[in-house]
Short mmCIF file of N, CA and C in Angstrom, two decimals:
data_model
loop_
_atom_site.label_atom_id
_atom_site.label_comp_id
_atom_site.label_asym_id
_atom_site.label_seq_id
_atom_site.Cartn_x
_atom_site.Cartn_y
_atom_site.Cartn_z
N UNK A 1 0.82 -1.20 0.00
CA UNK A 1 0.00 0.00 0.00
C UNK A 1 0.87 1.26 0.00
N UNK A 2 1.94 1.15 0.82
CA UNK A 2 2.68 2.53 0.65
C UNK A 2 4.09 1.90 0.05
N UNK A 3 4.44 2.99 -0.86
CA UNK A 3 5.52 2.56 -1.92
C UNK A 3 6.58 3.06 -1.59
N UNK A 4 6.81 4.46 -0.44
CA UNK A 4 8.12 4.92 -0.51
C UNK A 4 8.78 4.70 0.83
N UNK A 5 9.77 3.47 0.91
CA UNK A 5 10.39 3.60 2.12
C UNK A 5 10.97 4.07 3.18
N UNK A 6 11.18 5.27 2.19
CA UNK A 6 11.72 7.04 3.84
C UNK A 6 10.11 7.21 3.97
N UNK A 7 9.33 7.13 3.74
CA UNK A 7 8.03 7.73 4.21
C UNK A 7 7.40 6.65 5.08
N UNK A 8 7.88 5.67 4.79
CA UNK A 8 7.09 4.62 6.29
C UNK A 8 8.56 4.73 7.51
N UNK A 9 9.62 4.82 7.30
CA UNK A 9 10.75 5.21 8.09
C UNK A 9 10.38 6.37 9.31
N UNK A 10 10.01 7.42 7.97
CA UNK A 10 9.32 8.83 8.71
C UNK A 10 8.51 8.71 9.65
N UNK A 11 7.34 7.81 8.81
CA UNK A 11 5.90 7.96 9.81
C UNK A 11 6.88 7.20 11.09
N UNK A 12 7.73 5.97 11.09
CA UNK A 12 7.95 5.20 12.20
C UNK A 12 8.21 6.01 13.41
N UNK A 13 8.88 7.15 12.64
CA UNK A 13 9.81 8.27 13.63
C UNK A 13 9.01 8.97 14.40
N UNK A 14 8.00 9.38 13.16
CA UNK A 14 6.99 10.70 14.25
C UNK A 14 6.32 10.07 14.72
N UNK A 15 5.62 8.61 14.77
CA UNK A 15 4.83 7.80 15.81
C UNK A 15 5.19 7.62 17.32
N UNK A 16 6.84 6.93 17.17
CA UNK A 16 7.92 6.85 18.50
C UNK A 16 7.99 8.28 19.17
N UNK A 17 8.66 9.56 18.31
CA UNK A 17 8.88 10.50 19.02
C UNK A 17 7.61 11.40 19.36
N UNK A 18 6.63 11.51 18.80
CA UNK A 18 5.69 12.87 19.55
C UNK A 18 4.33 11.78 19.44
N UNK A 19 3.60 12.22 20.54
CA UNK A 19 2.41 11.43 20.89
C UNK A 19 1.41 12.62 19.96
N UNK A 20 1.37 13.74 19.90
CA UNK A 20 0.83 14.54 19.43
C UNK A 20 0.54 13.72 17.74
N UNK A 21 1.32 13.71 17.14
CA UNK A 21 1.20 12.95 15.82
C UNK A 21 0.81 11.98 15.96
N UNK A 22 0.53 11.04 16.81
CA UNK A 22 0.16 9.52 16.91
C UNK A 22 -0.90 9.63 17.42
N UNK A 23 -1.48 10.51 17.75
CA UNK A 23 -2.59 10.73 18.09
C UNK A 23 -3.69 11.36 17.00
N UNK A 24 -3.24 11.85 16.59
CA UNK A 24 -4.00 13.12 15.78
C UNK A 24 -4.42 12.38 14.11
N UNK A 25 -2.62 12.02 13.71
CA UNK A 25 -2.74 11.30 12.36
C UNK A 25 -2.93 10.09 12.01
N UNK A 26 -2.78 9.22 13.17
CA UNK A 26 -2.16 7.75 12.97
C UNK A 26 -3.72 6.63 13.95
N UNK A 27 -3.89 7.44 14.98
CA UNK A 27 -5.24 7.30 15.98
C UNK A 27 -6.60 7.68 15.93
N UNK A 28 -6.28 9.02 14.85
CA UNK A 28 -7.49 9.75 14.38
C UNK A 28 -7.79 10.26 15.94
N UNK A 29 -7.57 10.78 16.45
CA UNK A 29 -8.36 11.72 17.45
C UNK A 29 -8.41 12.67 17.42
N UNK A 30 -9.80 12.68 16.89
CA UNK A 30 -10.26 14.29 16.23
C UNK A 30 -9.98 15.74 17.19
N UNK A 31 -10.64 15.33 18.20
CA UNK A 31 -10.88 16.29 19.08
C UNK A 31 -9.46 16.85 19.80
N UNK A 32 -8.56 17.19 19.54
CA UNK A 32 -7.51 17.39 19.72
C UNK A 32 -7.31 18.68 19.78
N UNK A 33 -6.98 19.62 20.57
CA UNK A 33 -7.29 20.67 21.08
C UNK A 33 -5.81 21.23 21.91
N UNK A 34 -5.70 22.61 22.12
CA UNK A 34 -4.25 22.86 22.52
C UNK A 34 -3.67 22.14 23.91
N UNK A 35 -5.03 21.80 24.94
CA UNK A 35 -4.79 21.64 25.97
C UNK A 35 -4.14 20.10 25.66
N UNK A 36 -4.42 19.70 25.19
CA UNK A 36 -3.98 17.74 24.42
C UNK A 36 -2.03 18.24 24.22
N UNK A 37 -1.64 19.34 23.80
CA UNK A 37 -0.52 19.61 23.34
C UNK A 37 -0.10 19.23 24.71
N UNK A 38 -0.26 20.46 25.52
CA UNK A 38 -0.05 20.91 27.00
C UNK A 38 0.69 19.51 27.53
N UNK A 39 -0.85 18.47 27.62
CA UNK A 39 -0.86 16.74 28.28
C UNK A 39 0.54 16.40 27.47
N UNK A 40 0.30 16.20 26.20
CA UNK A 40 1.53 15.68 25.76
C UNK A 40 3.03 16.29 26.02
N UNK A 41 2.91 17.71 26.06
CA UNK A 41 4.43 18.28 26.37
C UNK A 41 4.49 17.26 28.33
N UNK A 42 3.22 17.70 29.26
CA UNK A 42 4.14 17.18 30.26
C UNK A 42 4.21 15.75 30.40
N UNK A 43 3.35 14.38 29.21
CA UNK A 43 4.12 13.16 29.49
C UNK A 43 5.61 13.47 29.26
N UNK A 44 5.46 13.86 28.08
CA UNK A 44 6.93 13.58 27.20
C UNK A 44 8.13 14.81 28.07
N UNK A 45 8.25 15.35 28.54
CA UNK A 45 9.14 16.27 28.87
C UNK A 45 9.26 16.18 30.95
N UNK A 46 8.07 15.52 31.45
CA UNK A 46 8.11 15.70 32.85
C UNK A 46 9.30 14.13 33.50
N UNK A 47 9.72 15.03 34.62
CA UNK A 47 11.05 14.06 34.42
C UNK A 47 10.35 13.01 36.06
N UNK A 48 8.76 13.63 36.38
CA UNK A 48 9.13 12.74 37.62
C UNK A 48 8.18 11.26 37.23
N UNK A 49 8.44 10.35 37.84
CA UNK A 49 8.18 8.96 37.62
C UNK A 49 6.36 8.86 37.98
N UNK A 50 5.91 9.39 38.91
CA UNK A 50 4.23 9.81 38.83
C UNK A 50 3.62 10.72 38.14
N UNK A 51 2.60 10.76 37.80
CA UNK A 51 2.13 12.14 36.95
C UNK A 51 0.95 12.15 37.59
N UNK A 52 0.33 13.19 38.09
CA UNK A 52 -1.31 13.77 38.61
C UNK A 52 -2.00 14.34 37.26
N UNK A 53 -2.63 13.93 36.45
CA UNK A 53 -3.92 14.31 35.69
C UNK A 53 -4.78 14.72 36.05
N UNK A 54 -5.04 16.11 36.09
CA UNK A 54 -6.74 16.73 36.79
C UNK A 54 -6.98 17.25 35.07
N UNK A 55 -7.91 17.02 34.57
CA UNK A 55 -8.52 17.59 33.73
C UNK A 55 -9.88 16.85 33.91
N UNK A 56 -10.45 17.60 33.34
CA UNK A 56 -12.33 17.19 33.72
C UNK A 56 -12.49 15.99 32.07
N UNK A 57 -13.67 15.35 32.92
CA UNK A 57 -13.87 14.34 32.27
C UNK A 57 -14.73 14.80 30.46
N UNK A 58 -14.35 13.52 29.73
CA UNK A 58 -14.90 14.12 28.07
C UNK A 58 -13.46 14.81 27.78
N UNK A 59 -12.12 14.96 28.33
CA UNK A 59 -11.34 15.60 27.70
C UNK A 59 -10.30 14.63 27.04
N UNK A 60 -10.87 13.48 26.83
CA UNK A 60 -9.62 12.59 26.15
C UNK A 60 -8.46 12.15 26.92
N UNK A 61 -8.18 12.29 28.45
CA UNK A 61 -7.58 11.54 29.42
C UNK A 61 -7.17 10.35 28.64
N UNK A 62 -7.99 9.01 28.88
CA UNK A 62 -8.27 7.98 28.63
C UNK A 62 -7.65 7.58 27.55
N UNK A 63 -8.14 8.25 26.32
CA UNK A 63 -7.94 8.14 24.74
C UNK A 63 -5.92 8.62 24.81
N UNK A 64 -5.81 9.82 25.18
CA UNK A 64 -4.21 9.85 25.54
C UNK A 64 -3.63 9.19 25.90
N UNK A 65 -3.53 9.25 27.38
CA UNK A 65 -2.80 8.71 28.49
C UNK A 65 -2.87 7.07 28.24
N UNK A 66 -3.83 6.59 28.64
CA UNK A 66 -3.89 5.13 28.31
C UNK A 66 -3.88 4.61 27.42
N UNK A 67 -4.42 4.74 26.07
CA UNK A 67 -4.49 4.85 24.59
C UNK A 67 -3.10 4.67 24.16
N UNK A 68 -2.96 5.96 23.40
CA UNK A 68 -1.92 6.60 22.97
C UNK A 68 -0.55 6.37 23.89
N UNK A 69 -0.81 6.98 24.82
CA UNK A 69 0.98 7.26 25.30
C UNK A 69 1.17 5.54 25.43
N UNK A 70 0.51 4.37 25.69
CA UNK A 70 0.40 2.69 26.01
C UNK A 70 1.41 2.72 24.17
N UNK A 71 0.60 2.93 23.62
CA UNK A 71 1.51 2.70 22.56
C UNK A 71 2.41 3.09 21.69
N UNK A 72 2.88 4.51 22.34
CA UNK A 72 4.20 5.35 21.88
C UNK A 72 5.12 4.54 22.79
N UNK A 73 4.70 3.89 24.26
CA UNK A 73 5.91 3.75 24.83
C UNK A 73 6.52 2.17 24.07
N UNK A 74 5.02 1.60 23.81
CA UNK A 74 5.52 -0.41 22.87
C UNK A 74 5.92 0.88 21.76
N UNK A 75 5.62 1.38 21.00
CA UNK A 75 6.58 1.74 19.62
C UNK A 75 8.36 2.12 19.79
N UNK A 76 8.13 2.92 21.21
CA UNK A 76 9.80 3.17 21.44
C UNK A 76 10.40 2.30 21.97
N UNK A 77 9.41 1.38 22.83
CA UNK A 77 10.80 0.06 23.08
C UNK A 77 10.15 -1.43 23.03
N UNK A 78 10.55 -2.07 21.96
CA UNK A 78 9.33 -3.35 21.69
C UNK A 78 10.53 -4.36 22.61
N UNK A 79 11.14 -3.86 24.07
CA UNK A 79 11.09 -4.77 24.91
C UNK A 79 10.94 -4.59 26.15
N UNK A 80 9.22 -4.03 25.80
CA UNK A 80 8.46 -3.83 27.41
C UNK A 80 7.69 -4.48 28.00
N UNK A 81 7.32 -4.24 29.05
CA UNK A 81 5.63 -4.24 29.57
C UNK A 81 5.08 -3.51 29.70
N UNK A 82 3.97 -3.44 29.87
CA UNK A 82 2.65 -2.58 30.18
C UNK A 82 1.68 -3.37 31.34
N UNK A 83 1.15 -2.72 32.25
CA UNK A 83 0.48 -3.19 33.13
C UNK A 83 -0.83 -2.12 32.85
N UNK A 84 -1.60 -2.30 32.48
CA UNK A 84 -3.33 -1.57 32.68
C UNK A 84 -4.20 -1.84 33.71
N UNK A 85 -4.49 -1.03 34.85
CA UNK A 85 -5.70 -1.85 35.71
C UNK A 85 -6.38 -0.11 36.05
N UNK A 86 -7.51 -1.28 36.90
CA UNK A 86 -8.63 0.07 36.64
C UNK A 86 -9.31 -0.17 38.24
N UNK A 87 -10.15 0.76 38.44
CA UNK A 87 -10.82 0.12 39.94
C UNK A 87 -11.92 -1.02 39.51
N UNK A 88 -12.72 -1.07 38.44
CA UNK A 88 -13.34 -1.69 37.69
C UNK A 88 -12.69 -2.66 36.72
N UNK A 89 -12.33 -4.01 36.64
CA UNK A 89 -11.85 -4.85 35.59
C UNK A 89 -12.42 -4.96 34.33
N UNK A 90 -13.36 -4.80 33.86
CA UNK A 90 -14.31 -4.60 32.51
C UNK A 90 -13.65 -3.68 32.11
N UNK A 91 -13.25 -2.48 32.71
CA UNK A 91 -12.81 -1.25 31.94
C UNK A 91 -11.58 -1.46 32.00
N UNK A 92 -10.82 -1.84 32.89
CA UNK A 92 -9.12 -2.47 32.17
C UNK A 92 -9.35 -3.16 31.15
N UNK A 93 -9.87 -4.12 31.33
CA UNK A 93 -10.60 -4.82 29.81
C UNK A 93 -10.45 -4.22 28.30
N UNK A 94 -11.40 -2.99 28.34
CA UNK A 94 -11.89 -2.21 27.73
C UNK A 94 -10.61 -1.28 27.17
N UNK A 95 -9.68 -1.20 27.91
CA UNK A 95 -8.82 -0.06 27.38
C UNK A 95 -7.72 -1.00 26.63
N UNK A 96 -7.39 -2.56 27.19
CA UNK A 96 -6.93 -3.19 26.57
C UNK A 96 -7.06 -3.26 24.92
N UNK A 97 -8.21 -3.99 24.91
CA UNK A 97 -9.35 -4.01 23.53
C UNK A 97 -9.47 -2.98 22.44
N UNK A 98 -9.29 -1.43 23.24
CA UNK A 98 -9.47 -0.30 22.31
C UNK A 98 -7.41 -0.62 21.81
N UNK A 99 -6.30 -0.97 22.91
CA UNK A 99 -5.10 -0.82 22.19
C UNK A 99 -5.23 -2.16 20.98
N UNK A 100 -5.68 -3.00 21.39
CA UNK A 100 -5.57 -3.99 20.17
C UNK A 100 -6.10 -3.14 19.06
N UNK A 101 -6.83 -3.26 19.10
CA UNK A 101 -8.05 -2.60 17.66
C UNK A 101 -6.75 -1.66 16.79
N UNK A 102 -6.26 -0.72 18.03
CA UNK A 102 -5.47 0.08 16.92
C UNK A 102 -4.37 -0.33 16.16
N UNK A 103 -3.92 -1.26 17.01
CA UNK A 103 -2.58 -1.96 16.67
C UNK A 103 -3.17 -3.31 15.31
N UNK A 104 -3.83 -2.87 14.65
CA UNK A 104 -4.66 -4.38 14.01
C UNK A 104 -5.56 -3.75 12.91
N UNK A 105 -6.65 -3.57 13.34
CA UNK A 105 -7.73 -2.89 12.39
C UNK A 105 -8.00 -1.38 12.63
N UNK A 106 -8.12 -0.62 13.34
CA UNK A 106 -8.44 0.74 13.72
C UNK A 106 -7.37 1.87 13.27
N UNK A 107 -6.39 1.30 12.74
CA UNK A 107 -5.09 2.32 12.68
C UNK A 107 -4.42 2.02 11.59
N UNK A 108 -3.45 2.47 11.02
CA UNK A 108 -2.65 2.11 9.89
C UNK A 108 -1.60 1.64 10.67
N UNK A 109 -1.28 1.73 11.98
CA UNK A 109 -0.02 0.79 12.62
C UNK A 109 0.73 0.06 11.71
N UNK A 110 -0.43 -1.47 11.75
CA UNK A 110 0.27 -2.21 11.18
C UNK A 110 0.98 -2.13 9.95
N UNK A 111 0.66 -1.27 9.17
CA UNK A 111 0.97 -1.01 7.87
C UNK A 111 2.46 -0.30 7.89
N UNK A 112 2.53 0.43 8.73
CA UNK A 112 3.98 1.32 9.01
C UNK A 112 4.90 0.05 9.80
N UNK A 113 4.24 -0.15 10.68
CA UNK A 113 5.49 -1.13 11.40
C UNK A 113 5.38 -2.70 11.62
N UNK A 114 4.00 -3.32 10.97
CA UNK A 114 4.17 -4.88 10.83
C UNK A 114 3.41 -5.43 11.45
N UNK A 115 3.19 -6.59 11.24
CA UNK A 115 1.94 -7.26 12.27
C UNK A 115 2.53 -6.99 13.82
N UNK A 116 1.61 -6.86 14.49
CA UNK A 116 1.91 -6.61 16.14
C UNK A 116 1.54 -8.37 16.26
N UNK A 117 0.31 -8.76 16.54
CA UNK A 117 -0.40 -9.56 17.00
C UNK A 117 0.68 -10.88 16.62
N UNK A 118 0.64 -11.50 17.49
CA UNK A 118 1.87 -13.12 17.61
C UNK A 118 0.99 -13.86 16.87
N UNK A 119 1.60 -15.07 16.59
CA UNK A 119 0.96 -16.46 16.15
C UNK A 119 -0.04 -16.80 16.97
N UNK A 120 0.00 -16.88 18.56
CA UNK A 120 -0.89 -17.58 19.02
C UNK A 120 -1.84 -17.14 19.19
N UNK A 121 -2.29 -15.60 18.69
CA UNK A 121 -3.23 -14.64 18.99
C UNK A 121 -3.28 -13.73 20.50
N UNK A 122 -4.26 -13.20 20.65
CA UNK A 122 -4.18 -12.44 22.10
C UNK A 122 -5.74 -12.89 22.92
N UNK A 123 -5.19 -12.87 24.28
CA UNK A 123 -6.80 -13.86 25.24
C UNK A 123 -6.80 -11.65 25.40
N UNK A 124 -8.18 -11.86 26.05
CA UNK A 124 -9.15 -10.78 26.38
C UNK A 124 -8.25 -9.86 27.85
N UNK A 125 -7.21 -10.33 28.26
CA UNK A 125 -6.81 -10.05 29.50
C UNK A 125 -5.28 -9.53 29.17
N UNK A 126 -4.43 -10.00 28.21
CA UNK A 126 -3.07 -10.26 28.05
C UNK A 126 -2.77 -10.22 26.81
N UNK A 127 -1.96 -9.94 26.10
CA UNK A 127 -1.65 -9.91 24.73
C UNK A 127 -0.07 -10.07 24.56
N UNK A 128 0.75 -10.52 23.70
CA UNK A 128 1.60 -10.84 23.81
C UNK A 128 2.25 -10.27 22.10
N UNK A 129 2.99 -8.96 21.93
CA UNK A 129 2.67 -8.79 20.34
C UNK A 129 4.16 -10.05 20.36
N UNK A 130 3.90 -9.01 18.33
CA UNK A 130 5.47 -10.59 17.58
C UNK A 130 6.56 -10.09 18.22
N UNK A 131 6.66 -8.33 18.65
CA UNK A 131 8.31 -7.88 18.78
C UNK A 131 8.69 -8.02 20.18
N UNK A 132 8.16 -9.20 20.62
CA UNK A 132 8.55 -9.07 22.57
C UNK A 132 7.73 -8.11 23.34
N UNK A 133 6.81 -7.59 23.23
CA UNK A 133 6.36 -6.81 23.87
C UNK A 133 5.03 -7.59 24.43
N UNK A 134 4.71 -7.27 25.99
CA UNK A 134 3.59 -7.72 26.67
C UNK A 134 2.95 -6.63 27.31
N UNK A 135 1.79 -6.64 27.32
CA UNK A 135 0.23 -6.05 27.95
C UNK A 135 -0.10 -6.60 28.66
N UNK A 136 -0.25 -6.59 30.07
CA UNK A 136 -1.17 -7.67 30.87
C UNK A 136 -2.14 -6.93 31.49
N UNK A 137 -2.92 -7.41 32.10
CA UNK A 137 -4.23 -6.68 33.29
C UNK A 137 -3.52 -7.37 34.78
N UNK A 138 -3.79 -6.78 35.92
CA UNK A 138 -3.40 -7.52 36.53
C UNK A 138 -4.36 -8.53 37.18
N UNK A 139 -3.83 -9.63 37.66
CA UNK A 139 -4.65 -10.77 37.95
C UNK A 139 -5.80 -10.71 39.11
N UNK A 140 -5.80 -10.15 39.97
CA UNK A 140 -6.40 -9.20 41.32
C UNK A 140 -6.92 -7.95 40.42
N UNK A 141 -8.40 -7.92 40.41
CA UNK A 141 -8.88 -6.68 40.50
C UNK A 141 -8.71 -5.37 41.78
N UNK A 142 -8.26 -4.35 40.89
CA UNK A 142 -7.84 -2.97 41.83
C UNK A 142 -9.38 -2.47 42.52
N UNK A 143 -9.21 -2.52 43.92
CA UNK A 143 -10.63 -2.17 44.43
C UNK A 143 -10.78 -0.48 44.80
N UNK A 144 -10.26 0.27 45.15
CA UNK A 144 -10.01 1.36 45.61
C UNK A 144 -9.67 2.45 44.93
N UNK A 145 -8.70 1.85 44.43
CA UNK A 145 -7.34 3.05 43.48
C UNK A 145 -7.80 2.88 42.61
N UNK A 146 -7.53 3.91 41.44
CA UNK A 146 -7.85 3.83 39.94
C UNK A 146 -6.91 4.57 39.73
N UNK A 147 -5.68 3.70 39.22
CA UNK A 147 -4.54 3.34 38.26
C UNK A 147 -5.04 3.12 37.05
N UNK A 148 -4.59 4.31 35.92
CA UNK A 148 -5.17 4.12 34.74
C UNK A 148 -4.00 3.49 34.14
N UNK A 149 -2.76 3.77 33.96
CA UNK A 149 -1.73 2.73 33.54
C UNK A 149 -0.47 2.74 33.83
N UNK A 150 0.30 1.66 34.21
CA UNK A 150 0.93 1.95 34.84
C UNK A 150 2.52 0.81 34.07
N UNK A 151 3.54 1.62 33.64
CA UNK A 151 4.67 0.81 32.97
C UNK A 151 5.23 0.09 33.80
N UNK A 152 5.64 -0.79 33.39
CA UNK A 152 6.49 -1.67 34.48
C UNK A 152 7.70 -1.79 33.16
N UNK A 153 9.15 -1.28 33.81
CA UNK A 153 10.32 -1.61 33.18
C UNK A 153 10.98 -2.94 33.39
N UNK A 154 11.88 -2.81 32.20
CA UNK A 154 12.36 -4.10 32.50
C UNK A 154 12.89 -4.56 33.92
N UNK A 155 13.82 -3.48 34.69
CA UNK A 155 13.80 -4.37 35.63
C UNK A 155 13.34 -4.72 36.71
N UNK A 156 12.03 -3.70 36.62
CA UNK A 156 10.70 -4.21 37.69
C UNK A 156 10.16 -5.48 37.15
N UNK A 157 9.94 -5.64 36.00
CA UNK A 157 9.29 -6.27 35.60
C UNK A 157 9.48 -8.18 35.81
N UNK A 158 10.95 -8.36 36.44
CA UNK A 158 11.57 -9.49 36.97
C UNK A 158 10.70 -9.40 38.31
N UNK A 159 10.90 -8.62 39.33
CA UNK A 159 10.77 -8.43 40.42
C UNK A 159 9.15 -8.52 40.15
N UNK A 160 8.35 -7.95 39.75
CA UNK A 160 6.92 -7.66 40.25
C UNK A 160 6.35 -8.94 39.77
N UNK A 161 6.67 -9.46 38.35
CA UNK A 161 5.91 -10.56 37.88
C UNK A 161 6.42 -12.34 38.23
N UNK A 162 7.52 -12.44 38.77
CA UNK A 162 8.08 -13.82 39.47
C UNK A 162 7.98 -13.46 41.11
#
């Protein structure tokens, strides 16, 4: 479908480096508005390891943060994890489901950077793409807290999951 190889190179680039473009061109999220810039300058530029989100609800939180930034961080390093949980498990579920879709049918993803989805397919909870990269929910529903997503690096990721 696309014929010129610096131009799927390109798109690879502006997908990894600015969430703003991966959002807007690649995610289609229309509603994209200056304050969306704002969100994106302080994922991408804030140096502390928590982030507080107050913006009122209907502002694309969700669609960003969990969405989007879930899959700028698998585009910049396809040897991560991702942990998603919610106070509600249906809606960890749910945010799972919306990243497949994009990574598959909803997005031109695959087209720029290759099948995501493994041989053995993905269960409703966990996904496992082809480049090493894992998604899980966690196994214990979150009762209290609402953790919209939360990275686990590689070398938490020894420690938290064995």
């Amino acid at each position: 479908k696309f014929k010129d190889a610096d131009w799927i190179e390109s798109e690879k680039s502006l997908c990894a480096d600015r969430l703003d473009y991966l959002c807007k061109n690649i995610l289609n999220f229309k509603d994209w508005d200056k304050c969306h810039d704002d969100l994106a300058d302080f994922l991408t530029n804030s140096k502390k390891r928590f982030k507080l989100i107050l913006m009122p609800r209907g502002h694309l939180k969700t669609s960003i943060v969990t969405i989007g930034w879930t899959i700028k961080k698998v585009l910049n390093d396809f040897d991560t994890s991702v942990l998603l949980s919610n106070a509600v498990w249906d809606k960890a579920r749910s945010f799972l489901s919306e990243i497949k879709e994009y990574m598959t049918t909803k997005s031109i993803l695959p087209e720029i950077f290759g099948k995501f989805e493994n041989a053995d397919g993905w269960r409703a909870d966990e996904i496992f793409l082809t480049k090493s990269v894992q998604i899980i929910l966690p196994v214990v529903q979150m009762n209290k807290r609402k953790l919209k997503s939360f990275e686990i690096t590689n070398r938490l990721k020894e420690s938290l999951l064995n």
